[in-house]
Amino acid sequence: MSTRVGIVPLEGGWSLRDEYPLVRSRCNYNVVDVYTIAEITQDYHSNASVNRNVEYVFPMPPSAAVCSFKAVINDTKIIKGVVKEKSEAKKVFDQAVAKGKTAGLLQQEHADVFRVSLGNITPRTKISVYISFVSIVVHDGSSAQALRITLPTAVAPRYGNPPTDIPWFGTNVQNRFELAVSIQMNKPITSVSSPSHPIGLTLGCHQQEPTSDHDPSKAYVYLGTPTMLDDDIVIVVSAQGLDTPRCSVERWLDSEGAEETTDAYALTLVPKFDLPPLPCQGESGS
């Protein structure tokens, strides 16, 4: 089954998806305790022979919320996401397309699927999509002291043939996917592993090369092979204190653009139940 992600024409749909191949993807995940901030950049190329109105489809991970979206056409024209009432946003988009302009319209299709309509995409065009979202990292089922980070195939799906003859990309078609995961726990990290893919790992810092300023609560993960994905990437992080209640605070200062200094609090509670063992099948209850 093909992954329902990427750029597709509004007329023709998924049968014409190969006209807009994903050429390169860069994914940066910042994991802080049980929260993730993801920043994804995907570069597409239009092989279509005519102007088309297209849609960008991106399946979101469970519990994720989009923070920002931006599309850049040929490294020059920038389309930024601005929150508007649904009917007003559609009206503005239709007016721009009617004038022959390139425009974008982001809509939530389902709880876990977002669509961006892009109008008047010309042939031989580079389309760079920037999307960021936040989500909660779930505990690994095998231990309350471990987290299971899942990076969906949607960040760099493998489909179609490798790109060729794309001036802005060059000839290095193998270096198509870059992944960096910076991990910051409240207490020392005890292990990091991936049951799905070969990964590179540096403990004690947030970069590939170790530093002298070693911090046992930090780790940096990168992918061993820079090719597109057939399966989700799963990373399991074990650290001390993941089964205890804790509260994280993020402050947005007025000097950083806030209208007034704002604090956001995130409280994490890990339930612990002392339940009596269930009787085995065949035993009679009292």
Short mmCIF file of C-alpha atoms in Angstrom, two decimals:
data_model
loop_
_atom_site.label_atom_id
_atom_site.label_comp_id
_atom_site.label_asym_id
_atom_site.label_seq_id
_atom_site.Cartn_x
_atom_site.Cartn_y
_atom_site.Cartn_z
CA MET A 1 0.00 0.00 0.00
CA SER A 2 1.41 3.40 -1.00
CA THR A 3 1.87 6.04 1.64
CA ARG A 4 -0.77 8.76 1.30
CA VAL A 5 1.64 11.65 1.61
CA GLY A 6 3.15 14.12 -0.80
CA ILE A 7 2.07 16.52 -3.54
CA VAL A 8 -0.74 15.44 -5.86
CA PRO A 9 -2.73 17.29 -8.55
CA LEU A 10 -6.30 18.24 -7.65
CA GLU A 11 -7.30 16.79 -11.02
CA GLY A 12 -5.84 13.32 -11.50
CA GLY A 13 -5.12 12.62 -7.84
CA TRP A 14 -2.73 9.93 -6.62
CA SER A 15 -2.28 8.41 -10.08
CA LEU A 16 -0.18 11.48 -10.98
CA ARG A 17 1.80 11.71 -7.74
CA ASP A 18 5.04 10.70 -9.51
CA GLU A 19 4.89 14.02 -11.40
CA TYR A 20 5.85 15.67 -8.09
CA PRO A 21 8.59 13.47 -6.60
CA LEU A 22 9.99 14.04 -3.13
CA VAL A 23 13.63 14.84 -3.83
CA ARG A 24 14.99 15.51 -0.37
CA SER A 25 13.77 15.54 3.23
CA ARG A 26 15.35 16.95 6.39
CA CYS A 27 13.90 16.14 9.79
CA ASN A 28 14.91 17.65 13.14
CA TYR A 29 13.28 16.28 16.29
CA ASN A 30 13.83 17.94 19.66
CA VAL A 31 12.72 15.65 22.48
CA VAL A 32 12.40 17.30 25.89
CA ASP A 33 11.23 14.85 28.54
CA VAL A 34 7.98 13.39 27.11
CA TYR A 35 7.40 16.17 24.54
CA THR A 36 8.60 16.45 20.97
CA ILE A 37 9.01 19.48 18.72
CA ALA A 38 9.47 18.36 15.11
CA GLU A 39 10.68 20.52 12.23
CA ILE A 40 10.44 18.93 8.79
CA THR A 41 11.59 20.29 5.43
CA GLN A 42 10.62 18.48 2.23
CA ASP A 43 11.79 19.49 -1.26
CA TYR A 44 9.61 18.45 -4.20
CA HIS A 45 10.08 18.96 -7.94
CA SER A 46 7.38 19.49 -10.54
CA ASN A 47 7.82 17.24 -13.58
CA ALA A 48 4.39 18.21 -14.91
CA SER A 49 4.14 19.67 -18.40
CA VAL A 50 1.41 22.20 -17.54
CA ASN A 51 0.44 24.48 -14.67
CA ARG A 52 -1.54 22.62 -12.03
CA ASN A 53 -3.40 23.22 -8.82
CA VAL A 54 -2.08 20.66 -6.34
CA GLU A 55 -2.47 19.50 -2.77
CA TYR A 56 0.19 18.67 -0.20
CA VAL A 57 -0.96 15.87 2.11
CA PHE A 58 0.79 15.10 5.39
CA PRO A 59 -0.41 12.49 7.92
CA MET A 60 0.23 13.71 11.46
CA PRO A 61 1.41 11.48 14.33
CA PRO A 62 -1.17 10.74 17.05
CA SER A 63 -1.72 13.62 19.51
CA ALA A 64 0.28 16.03 17.30
CA ALA A 65 -0.62 19.68 16.75
CA VAL A 66 0.72 21.81 13.88
CA CYS A 67 2.71 24.88 14.98
CA SER A 68 3.63 26.41 11.64
CA PHE A 69 3.59 25.84 7.89
CA LYS A 70 5.42 27.50 5.02
CA ALA A 71 5.87 26.72 1.32
CA VAL A 72 8.69 28.25 -0.72
CA ILE A 73 8.50 28.20 -4.52
CA ASN A 74 11.84 28.15 -6.38
CA ASP A 75 13.61 29.52 -3.28
CA THR A 76 12.03 32.95 -3.86
CA LYS A 77 8.26 33.07 -3.34
CA ILE A 78 7.21 32.38 0.27
CA ILE A 79 3.73 31.24 1.27
CA LYS A 80 3.23 31.34 5.04
CA GLY A 81 0.36 29.86 7.00
CA VAL A 82 -1.92 32.42 8.67
CA VAL A 83 -4.87 31.32 10.81
CA LYS A 84 -8.23 32.53 9.43
CA GLU A 85 -11.86 31.49 9.68
CA LYS A 86 -12.39 28.57 7.27
CA SER A 87 -14.72 30.29 4.75
CA GLU A 88 -12.61 33.46 4.72
CA ALA A 89 -9.41 31.50 4.13
CA LYS A 90 -11.01 29.65 1.20
CA LYS A 91 -12.22 32.94 -0.31
CA VAL A 92 -8.76 34.52 -0.11
CA PHE A 93 -7.20 31.43 -1.70
CA ASP A 94 -9.70 31.30 -4.57
CA GLN A 95 -9.20 35.01 -5.30
CA ALA A 96 -5.42 34.61 -5.46
CA VAL A 97 -5.64 31.60 -7.79
CA ALA A 98 -8.12 33.42 -10.04
CA LYS A 99 -5.52 36.21 -10.45
CA GLY A 100 -2.89 33.67 -11.54
CA LYS A 101 -0.95 33.85 -8.29
CA THR A 102 0.60 30.94 -6.44
CA ALA A 103 -1.25 30.53 -3.14
CA GLY A 104 -1.66 28.03 -0.33
CA LEU A 105 -4.57 26.83 1.80
CA LEU A 106 -4.02 24.53 4.81
CA GLN A 107 -6.99 22.54 6.06
CA GLN A 108 -7.38 19.74 8.58
CA GLU A 109 -9.00 16.80 6.81
CA HIS A 110 -9.18 14.46 9.79
CA ALA A 111 -7.68 14.56 13.27
CA ASP A 112 -4.42 13.16 11.89
CA VAL A 113 -4.30 14.38 8.25
CA PHE A 114 -3.55 17.90 7.00
CA ARG A 115 -3.95 19.16 3.45
CA VAL A 116 -2.39 22.21 1.85
CA SER A 117 -3.81 23.41 -1.47
CA LEU A 118 -1.24 25.12 -3.71
CA GLY A 119 -2.52 26.93 -6.79
CA ASN A 120 -0.82 27.56 -10.15
CA ILE A 121 2.33 25.44 -9.74
CA THR A 122 4.34 25.78 -12.95
CA PRO A 123 6.45 23.03 -14.60
CA ARG A 124 10.07 22.49 -13.53
CA THR A 125 9.36 24.15 -10.17
CA LYS A 126 11.04 23.48 -6.85
CA ILE A 127 8.53 23.32 -4.00
CA SER A 128 9.94 23.37 -0.46
CA VAL A 129 7.51 22.61 2.35
CA TYR A 130 8.31 23.52 5.96
CA ILE A 131 6.04 22.11 8.65
CA SER A 132 6.51 21.94 12.42
CA PHE A 133 4.42 20.21 15.05
CA VAL A 134 4.46 19.23 18.70
CA SER A 135 3.41 15.89 20.13
CA ILE A 136 3.59 13.76 23.26
CA VAL A 137 6.04 10.85 23.42
CA VAL A 138 4.37 7.70 24.71
CA HIS A 139 5.91 5.33 27.23
CA ASP A 140 7.27 2.11 25.84
CA GLY A 141 4.99 -0.78 26.72
CA SER A 142 7.83 -2.88 28.10
CA SER A 143 8.92 -0.42 30.82
CA ALA A 144 7.71 2.67 32.65
CA GLN A 145 11.33 3.89 32.53
CA ALA A 146 11.40 4.02 28.72
CA LEU A 147 9.90 6.22 26.00
CA ARG A 148 9.04 5.13 22.46
CA ILE A 149 9.66 7.83 19.84
CA THR A 150 8.06 7.09 16.47
CA LEU A 151 9.03 9.08 13.37
CA PRO A 152 6.39 8.29 10.73
CA THR A 153 7.27 7.20 7.23
CA ALA A 154 5.50 10.38 6.08
CA VAL A 155 8.61 12.47 6.85
CA ALA A 156 10.49 10.81 3.97
CA PRO A 157 8.39 8.22 2.09
CA ARG A 158 9.97 6.14 -0.65
CA TYR A 159 7.99 6.29 -3.88
CA GLY A 160 8.70 6.71 -7.57
CA ASN A 161 12.14 6.70 -9.14
CA PRO A 162 15.14 8.60 -7.72
CA PRO A 163 15.30 12.15 -9.12
CA THR A 164 17.54 12.85 -12.10
CA ASP A 165 18.30 15.96 -14.14
CA ILE A 166 17.21 18.41 -11.45
CA PRO A 167 19.55 21.43 -11.63
CA TRP A 168 18.98 22.68 -8.10
CA PHE A 169 19.66 19.25 -6.57
CA GLY A 170 22.76 18.02 -8.39
CA THR A 171 23.77 14.40 -8.91
CA ASN A 172 24.03 13.05 -5.34
CA VAL A 173 20.67 11.25 -5.43
CA GLN A 174 21.62 8.97 -2.53
CA ASN A 175 21.90 11.76 0.05
CA ARG A 176 18.15 12.37 0.15
CA PHE A 177 17.18 12.10 3.80
CA GLU A 178 18.74 13.73 6.87
CA LEU A 179 17.60 12.98 10.41
CA ALA A 180 18.70 14.55 13.68
CA VAL A 181 17.09 13.78 17.04
CA SER A 182 18.24 15.81 20.06
CA ILE A 183 17.13 14.29 23.36
CA GLN A 184 17.04 16.11 26.71
CA MET A 185 15.80 14.21 29.75
CA ASN A 186 15.41 15.49 33.32
CA LYS A 187 17.68 12.73 34.64
CA PRO A 188 20.53 10.61 33.19
CA ILE A 189 19.82 8.59 30.05
CA THR A 190 20.58 4.89 30.53
CA SER A 191 20.12 3.60 26.96
CA VAL A 192 19.02 4.57 23.43
CA SER A 193 18.20 1.99 20.76
CA SER A 194 16.17 1.46 17.60
CA PRO A 195 14.41 -1.83 16.80
CA SER A 196 13.58 -0.59 13.29
CA HIS A 197 16.67 1.03 11.74
CA PRO A 198 20.45 1.27 12.15
CA ILE A 199 21.19 4.52 13.96
CA GLY A 200 24.18 6.56 15.00
CA LEU A 201 24.32 7.69 18.62
CA THR A 202 26.28 10.23 20.65
CA LEU A 203 25.68 10.37 24.40
CA GLY A 204 26.27 13.46 26.51
CA CYS A 205 25.65 16.22 23.94
CA HIS A 206 23.43 17.44 21.10
CA GLN A 207 25.78 16.96 18.16
CA GLN A 208 27.33 14.10 16.25
CA GLU A 209 30.87 14.63 17.52
CA PRO A 210 31.31 14.24 21.32
CA THR A 211 32.20 17.33 23.33
CA SER A 212 34.17 17.78 26.52
CA ASP A 213 31.09 19.22 28.25
CA HIS A 214 29.42 15.85 28.86
CA ASP A 215 25.82 15.91 30.15
CA PRO A 216 24.41 12.44 30.99
CA SER A 217 20.84 13.66 30.40
CA LYS A 218 21.52 14.48 26.72
CA ALA A 219 21.79 12.32 23.59
CA TYR A 220 21.97 12.83 19.84
CA VAL A 221 20.62 10.32 17.30
CA TYR A 222 21.15 10.29 13.54
CA LEU A 223 20.22 7.83 10.83
CA GLY A 224 22.81 5.37 9.59
CA THR A 225 21.65 5.42 5.93
CA PRO A 226 20.54 8.64 4.15
CA THR A 227 17.84 7.01 1.98
CA MET A 228 14.07 7.35 1.93
CA LEU A 229 11.92 5.32 4.31
CA ASP A 230 9.88 2.16 3.84
CA ASP A 231 8.89 1.92 7.51
CA ASP A 232 8.46 4.15 10.56
CA ILE A 233 11.61 4.88 12.56
CA VAL A 234 11.26 3.78 16.18
CA ILE A 235 13.68 5.00 18.86
CA VAL A 236 13.46 3.73 22.44
CA VAL A 237 14.97 5.96 25.15
CA SER A 238 15.45 4.77 28.72
CA ALA A 239 16.19 7.24 31.49
CA GLN A 240 15.94 7.52 35.23
CA GLY A 241 12.81 9.02 36.74
CA LEU A 242 10.45 8.60 33.77
CA ASP A 243 7.88 6.96 36.05
CA THR A 244 7.66 9.93 38.45
CA PRO A 245 5.38 13.02 38.27
CA ARG A 246 7.09 16.15 36.95
CA CYS A 247 6.30 19.57 35.54
CA SER A 248 8.03 21.41 32.68
CA VAL A 249 7.84 25.17 32.12
CA GLU A 250 8.48 27.07 28.88
CA ARG A 251 8.64 30.86 29.01
CA TRP A 252 7.97 33.15 26.03
CA LEU A 253 9.49 36.56 26.72
CA ASP A 254 8.29 39.88 25.36
CA SER A 255 11.84 40.39 24.07
CA GLU A 256 11.27 37.32 21.86
CA GLY A 257 8.13 38.73 20.26
CA ALA A 258 5.41 37.96 22.82
CA GLU A 259 2.89 40.69 23.60
CA GLU A 260 3.64 39.95 27.24
CA THR A 261 5.78 37.36 29.01
CA THR A 262 3.88 34.05 28.99
CA ASP A 263 4.55 30.78 30.80
CA ALA A 264 3.34 27.40 29.55
CA TYR A 265 3.25 24.49 32.02
CA ALA A 266 3.15 20.80 31.15
CA LEU A 267 2.39 18.36 33.97
CA THR A 268 3.21 14.68 33.48
CA LEU A 269 1.63 12.02 35.68
CA VAL A 270 2.40 8.33 35.22
CA PRO A 271 -0.38 6.23 36.78
CA LYS A 272 0.63 3.45 39.11
CA PHE A 273 -1.99 0.89 40.12
CA ASP A 274 -1.51 -1.67 42.85
CA LEU A 275 -4.07 -4.15 41.56
CA PRO A 276 -4.59 -7.64 42.99
CA PRO A 277 -3.68 -10.48 40.62
CA LEU A 278 -6.55 -11.85 38.57
CA PRO A 279 -7.54 -15.47 39.25
CA CYS A 280 -6.41 -17.99 36.68
CA GLN A 281 -9.00 -19.45 34.35
CA GLY A 282 -10.79 -22.25 36.09
CA GLU A 283 -10.36 -20.84 39.62
CA SER A 284 -13.51 -19.95 41.45
CA GLY A 285 -13.85 -16.49 42.92
CA SER A 286 -14.83 -15.96 46.51
#
